[in-house]
Every structure is written in C-alpha cells, then in structure tokens.
PDB file of C-alpha atoms in Angstrom:
ATOM      1  CA  MET G   1      39.780  51.149 143.736  1.00  0.00           C
ATOM      2  CA  ASP G   2      42.932  50.486 145.632  1.00  0.00           C
ATOM      3  CA  PHE G   3      44.556  49.405 142.374  1.00  0.00           C
ATOM      4  CA  PHE G   4      43.612  52.606 140.570  1.00  0.00           C
ATOM      5  CA  GLY G   5      44.753  54.699 143.528  1.00  0.00           C
ATOM      6  CA  LYS G   6      48.159  53.056 143.550  1.00  0.00           C
ATOM      7  CA  LEU G   7      48.367  53.398 139.765  1.00  0.00           C
ATOM      8  CA  GLY G   8      47.569  57.099 140.028  1.00  0.00           C
ATOM      9  CA  GLU G   9      50.211  57.620 142.712  1.00  0.00           C
ATOM     10  CA  ALA G  10      52.768  55.732 140.591  1.00  0.00           C
ATOM     11  CA  ILE G  11      51.947  57.904 137.582  1.00  0.00           C
ATOM     12  CA  VAL G  12      52.252  61.065 139.672  1.00  0.00           C
ATOM     13  CA  GLU G  13      55.584  59.909 141.138  1.00  0.00           C
ATOM     14  CA  THR G  14      56.898  58.964 137.685  1.00  0.00           C
ATOM     15  CA  GLY G  15      55.771  62.341 136.349  1.00  0.00           C
ATOM     16  CA  LYS G  16      57.612  64.106 139.172  1.00  0.00           C
ATOM     17  CA  ASP G  17      60.754  62.034 138.455  1.00  0.00           C
ATOM     18  CA  VAL G  18      60.564  62.793 134.723  1.00  0.00           C
ATOM     19  CA  SER G  19      59.984  66.463 135.468  1.00  0.00           C
ATOM     20  CA  GLN G  20      62.969  66.529 137.858  1.00  0.00           C
ATOM     21  CA  LYS G  21      65.176  64.736 135.326  1.00  0.00           C
ATOM     22  CA  ALA G  22      64.163  67.205 132.601  1.00  0.00           C
ATOM     23  CA  THR G  23      64.956  70.091 134.965  1.00  0.00           C
ATOM     24  CA  ASP G  24      68.312  68.516 135.836  1.00  0.00           C
ATOM     25  CA  LEU G  25      69.076  67.929 132.153  1.00  0.00           C
ATOM     26  CA  THR G  26      68.233  71.550 131.371  1.00  0.00           C
ATOM     27  CA  GLU G  27      70.464  72.787 134.184  1.00  0.00           C
ATOM     28  CA  ILE G  28      73.311  70.504 133.116  1.00  0.00           C
ATOM     29  CA  THR G  29      72.998  71.763 129.538  1.00  0.00           C
ATOM     30  CA  LYS G  30      73.111  75.371 130.767  1.00  0.00           C
ATOM     31  CA  LEU G  31      76.201  74.615 132.858  1.00  0.00           C
ATOM     32  CA  LYS G  32      77.932  72.916 129.903  1.00  0.00           C
ATOM     33  CA  MET G  33      77.138  75.916 127.696  1.00  0.00           C
ATOM     34  CA  ASP G  34      78.586  78.212 130.368  1.00  0.00           C
ATOM     35  CA  ILE G  35      81.739  76.060 130.485  1.00  0.00           C
ATOM     36  CA  ARG G  36      82.098  76.185 126.674  1.00  0.00           C
ATOM     37  CA  SER G  37      81.558  79.920 126.680  1.00  0.00           C
ATOM     38  CA  ARG G  38      84.267  80.423 129.268  1.00  0.00           C
ATOM     39  CA  GLU G  39      86.621  78.036 127.423  1.00  0.00           C
ATOM     40  CA  ASP G  40      86.073  80.041 124.231  1.00  0.00           C
ATOM     41  CA  PHE G  41      86.811  83.214 126.180  1.00  0.00           C
ATOM     42  CA  VAL G  42      90.071  81.709 127.470  1.00  0.00           C
ATOM     43  CA  ARG G  43      91.061  80.587 123.924  1.00  0.00           C
ATOM     44  CA  LYS G  44      90.394  84.092 122.613  1.00  0.00           C
ATOM     45  CA  GLN G  45      92.497  85.585 125.398  1.00  0.00           C
ATOM     46  CA  PHE G  46      95.348  83.192 124.610  1.00  0.00           C
ATOM     47  CA  THR G  47      95.043  84.113 120.945  1.00  0.00           C
ATOM     48  CA  GLU G  48      95.090  87.818 121.750  1.00  0.00           C
ATOM     49  CA  MET G  49      98.117  87.366 124.022  1.00  0.00           C
ATOM     50  CA  GLY G  50      99.870  85.499 121.215  1.00  0.00           C
ATOM     51  CA  LYS G  51      99.062  88.291 118.758  1.00  0.00           C
ATOM     52  CA  GLN G  52     100.373  90.897 121.165  1.00  0.00           C
ATOM     53  CA  TYR G  53     103.551  88.899 121.756  1.00  0.00           C
ATOM     54  CA  TYR G  54     104.019  88.497 118.021  1.00  0.00           C
ATOM     55  CA  GLU G  55     103.530  92.236 117.423  1.00  0.00           C
ATOM     56  CA  LEU G  56     106.067  93.053 120.148  1.00  0.00           C
ATOM     57  CA  HIS G  57     108.698  90.603 118.931  1.00  0.00           C
ATOM     58  CA  LYS G  58     108.242  90.272 115.162  1.00  0.00           C
ATOM     59  CA  GLU G  59     111.126  92.690 114.516  1.00  0.00           C
ATOM     60  CA  ASP G  60     113.542  90.971 116.926  1.00  0.00           C
ATOM     61  CA  ALA G  61     116.765  89.775 115.342  1.00  0.00           C
ATOM     62  CA  GLU G  62     116.333  86.390 116.992  1.00  0.00           C
ATOM     63  CA  PRO G  63     112.797  85.821 118.232  1.00  0.00           C
ATOM     64  CA  LEU G  64     112.349  83.522 121.207  1.00  0.00           C
ATOM     65  CA  PHE G  65     110.145  81.154 119.260  1.00  0.00           C
ATOM     66  CA  GLU G  66     110.554  79.689 115.786  1.00  0.00           C
ATOM     67  CA  GLU G  67     106.809  80.163 115.342  1.00  0.00           C
ATOM     68  CA  VAL G  68     107.279  83.943 115.065  1.00  0.00           C
ATOM     69  CA  GLY G  69     109.154  83.437 111.800  1.00  0.00           C
ATOM     70  CA  LEU G  70     106.631  80.884 110.607  1.00  0.00           C
ATOM     71  CA  ILE G  71     103.775  83.300 111.333  1.00  0.00           C
ATOM     72  CA  THR G  72     105.559  86.115 109.499  1.00  0.00           C
ATOM     73  CA  ASP G  73     106.094  83.899 106.456  1.00  0.00           C
ATOM     74  CA  ALA G  74     102.479  82.751 106.504  1.00  0.00           C
ATOM     75  CA  LEU G  75     101.190  86.344 106.789  1.00  0.00           C
ATOM     76  CA  LEU G  76     103.322  87.418 103.819  1.00  0.00           C
ATOM     77  CA  LYS G  77     102.023  84.513 101.744  1.00  0.00           C
ATOM     78  CA  ILE G  78      98.430  85.353 102.742  1.00  0.00           C
ATOM     79  CA  GLU G  79      98.995  88.948 101.611  1.00  0.00           C
ATOM     80  CA  GLU G  80     100.409  87.752  98.277  1.00  0.00           C
ATOM     81  CA  LEU G  81      97.429  85.462  97.733  1.00  0.00           C
ATOM     82  CA  ARG G  82      94.944  88.234  98.592  1.00  0.00           C
ATOM     83  CA  ASN G  83      96.682  90.570  96.158  1.00  0.00           C
ATOM     84  CA  GLU G  84      96.539  87.903  93.460  1.00  0.00           C
ATOM     85  CA  ILE G  85      92.804  87.434  94.046  1.00  0.00           C
ATOM     86  CA  ALA G  86      92.264  91.205  93.881  1.00  0.00           C
ATOM     87  CA  GLU G  87      94.257  91.426  90.636  1.00  0.00           C
ATOM     88  CA  ARG G  88      92.214  88.628  89.080  1.00  0.00           C
ATOM     89  CA  LYS G  89      89.063  90.530  90.043  1.00  0.00           C
ATOM     90  CA  GLY G  90      90.463  93.744  88.563  1.00  0.00           C
ATOM     91  CA  LYS G  91      90.799  95.367  91.987  1.00  0.00           C
ATOM     92  CA  LYS G  92      93.562  96.524  94.305  1.00  0.00           C
ATOM     93  CA  LEU G  93      93.799  96.141  98.065  1.00  0.00           C
ATOM     94  CA  CYS G  94      93.949  99.049 100.482  1.00  0.00           C
ATOM     95  CA  PRO G  95      97.392  99.163 102.104  1.00  0.00           C
ATOM     96  CA  SER G  96      95.765 100.146 105.396  1.00  0.00           C
ATOM     97  CA  CYS G  97      92.716  97.910 105.894  1.00  0.00           C
ATOM     98  CA  GLY G  98      92.998  95.400 103.035  1.00  0.00           C
ATOM     99  CA  ALA G  99      89.610  96.207 101.481  1.00  0.00           C
ATOM    100  CA  ALA G 100      89.209  95.689  97.726  1.00  0.00           C
ATOM    101  CA  ASN G 101      89.003  98.921  95.719  1.00  0.00           C
ATOM    102  CA  ASP G 102      88.835  99.853  92.062  1.00  0.00           C
ATOM    103  CA  THR G 103      92.293 100.050  90.498  1.00  0.00           C
ATOM    104  CA  ASP G 104      91.917 103.779  89.819  1.00  0.00           C
ATOM    105  CA  ALA G 105      90.726 104.632  93.376  1.00  0.00           C
ATOM    106  CA  LEU G 106      92.867 107.184  95.165  1.00  0.00           C
ATOM    107  CA  TYR G 107      91.223 106.562  98.553  1.00  0.00           C
ATOM    108  CA  CYS G 108      89.883 103.392 100.164  1.00  0.00           C
ATOM    109  CA  ASN G 109      86.107 103.050 100.040  1.00  0.00           C
ATOM    110  CA  GLN G 110      86.136 101.383 103.490  1.00  0.00           C
ATOM    111  CA  CYS G 111      88.596 103.274 105.693  1.00  0.00           C
ATOM    112  CA  GLY G 112      89.369 106.368 103.589  1.00  0.00           C
ATOM    113  CA  ALA G 113      93.136 105.776 103.630  1.00  0.00           C
ATOM    114  CA  LYS G 114      95.142 106.875 100.605  1.00  0.00           C
ATOM    115  CA  CYS G 115      95.623 104.162  98.038  1.00  0.00           C
ATOM    116  CA  GLU G 116      98.198 106.372  96.391  1.00  0.00           C
ATOM    117  CA  ALA G 117     100.997 103.837  96.756  1.00  0.00           C
ATOM    118  CA  ALA G 118      99.297 101.465  94.359  1.00  0.00           C
ATOM    119  CA  ALA G 119      98.259 104.346  92.114  1.00  0.00           C
ATOM    120  CA  THR G 120     101.825 105.649  92.157  1.00  0.00           C
ATOM    121  CA  GLU G 121     103.143 102.198  91.242  1.00  0.00           C
ATOM    122  CA  GLU G 122     100.691 102.045  88.351  1.00  0.00           C
ATOM    123  CA  ALA G 123     101.750 105.538  87.267  1.00  0.00           C
ATOM    124  CA  PHE G 124     105.408 104.474  87.358  1.00  0.00           C
ATOM    125  CA  GLU G 125     104.559 101.361  85.356  1.00  0.00           C
ATOM    126  CA  ALA G 126     102.672 103.498  82.834  1.00  0.00           C
ATOM    127  CA  GLU G 127     105.587 105.946  82.660  1.00  0.00           C
ATOM    128  CA  ASP G 128     107.985 103.032  82.182  1.00  0.00           C
ATOM    129  CA  ALA G 129     105.818 101.693  79.365  1.00  0.00           C
ATOM    130  CA  ASP G 130     105.678 105.159  77.748  1.00  0.00           C
ATOM    131  CA  LEU G 131     109.434 105.542  78.160  1.00  0.00           C
ATOM    132  CA  ALA G 132     109.996 102.108  76.626  1.00  0.00           C
ATOM    133  CA  GLU G 133     107.791 103.067  73.657  1.00  0.00           C
ATOM    134  CA  GLU G 134     109.636 106.379  73.266  1.00  0.00           C
ATOM    135  CA  THR G 135     112.971 104.585  73.454  1.00  0.00           C
ATOM    136  CA  GLU G 136     111.860 102.052  70.847  1.00  0.00           C
ATOM    137  CA  PHE G 137     110.529 104.880  68.668  1.00  0.00           C
ATOM    138  CA  SER G 138     113.729 106.914  69.008  1.00  0.00           C
ATOM    139  CA  GLU G 139     115.829 103.815  68.264  1.00  0.00           C
ATOM    140  CA  VAL G 140     113.760 103.166  65.138  1.00  0.00           C
ATOM    141  CA  THR G 141     114.029 106.830  64.199  1.00  0.00           C
ATOM    142  CA  GLU G 142     117.802 106.748  64.711  1.00  0.00           C
ATOM    143  CA  ASP G 143     118.036 103.574  62.612  1.00  0.00           C
ATOM    144  CA  VAL G 144     116.040 105.208  59.827  1.00  0.00           C
ATOM    145  CA  GLU G 145     118.203 108.354  60.022  1.00  0.00           C
ATOM    146  CA  PHE G 146     121.365 106.237  60.008  1.00  0.00           C
ATOM    147  CA  MET G 147     120.122 104.301  57.009  1.00  0.00           C
ATOM    148  CA  ALA G 148     119.238 107.538  55.229  1.00  0.00           C
ATOM    149  CA  VAL G 149     122.668 109.001  55.983  1.00  0.00           C
ATOM    150  CA  SER G 150     124.306 105.778  54.821  1.00  0.00           C
ATOM    151  CA  GLU G 151     122.316 105.819  51.617  1.00  0.00           C
ATOM    152  CA  ASP G 152     123.217 109.500  51.151  1.00  0.00           C
ATOM    153  CA  ALA G 153     126.866 108.646  51.706  1.00  0.00           C
ATOM    154  CA  GLU G 154     126.700 105.861  49.156  1.00  0.00           C
ATOM    155  CA  THR G 155     125.004 108.221  46.729  1.00  0.00           C
ATOM    156  CA  LYS G 156     127.704 110.879  47.275  1.00  0.00           C
ATOM    157  CA  GLU G 157     130.387 108.240  46.768  1.00  0.00           C
ATOM    158  CA  ASP G 158     128.691 107.169  43.545  1.00  0.00           C
ATOM    159  CA  LEU G 159     128.471 110.772  42.407  1.00  0.00           C
ATOM    160  CA  GLU G 160     132.109 111.502  43.224  1.00  0.00           C
ATOM    161  CA  SER G 161     133.379 108.520  41.288  1.00  0.00           C
TER     162      SER G 161
END
C-alpha cells in the first residue's frame, strides 16, 4: 500500500505542477497580449503624429523631411488610381469623402457633399463636344455655301462670255 500511496502523492504533485504551469502559461499569454496591444497603440499614436505633422507642413516651401514630398506624390498617385478604377466601373468619386457615386449624381450618397465639380466638368465636356459639332457643321455649311457661290460665279462667267 505504501507504493500506491506514494504513487498517488506523485500524481497529485504532478497534477499541481501541471496546473500551475498552465496557469503561468495563461498569465504569460495575457501579459504578451497586453504588451502587443500597447505596442499597437504606440504605433497608432506615432502614425497619427506623423499624419498631423504632414498636414501641418505639406504646404511648406521646403519641408523638413524629404518624406513629406514622397507622401504627397504617393497620395496624388493613389487618387489618380482610385479615379481610374471609378471610371472603369462607370462611377465618379466624391471630392469630399472619396465614395463612389453614379456619374450623374449631384450629391454624394455617403456624405451628402455636392459632386457638382465632376458634374460641371462633364457639362463642360458635353458643351465642348456640342460646340465642336456646331463648329464642324458650320464649317461644312460654309464650305457648301462657298462651293455654291463659286459655282454660281462660274455660271455667271459662262453666261457673260
């Protein structure tokens, strides 16, 4: 019985050790998650500080960091690419929030801002196209009138001779 008693005590001790190790492992995991959470918070704060710095200094004649110019260039390229995607989808982007809207929308369906700038550009393009057609039509009309006058002149010359 002594053997089984010692075996039981050993099993109980081992169980306590395993239980303590599992508790320690759980606590360590919680601490590591807390560290990661705080590191993420710090990264986000650094990012926000960088954004604020950029917003304050993007208009400077000579920014303190070359990265300000690189960021500006990258943001412009991103905007161009987003506009190209919207065009391929038959949409236009809101100048205020960047949401995709129908090309004939006067107001953004997300933020309610006027999308008139894009609509105005389209109207100007349409007017330019109409003007170009009218110009072509008037040029053709003038050519026809000139040809008719020329033919009349030739006919008058023939009649006079």
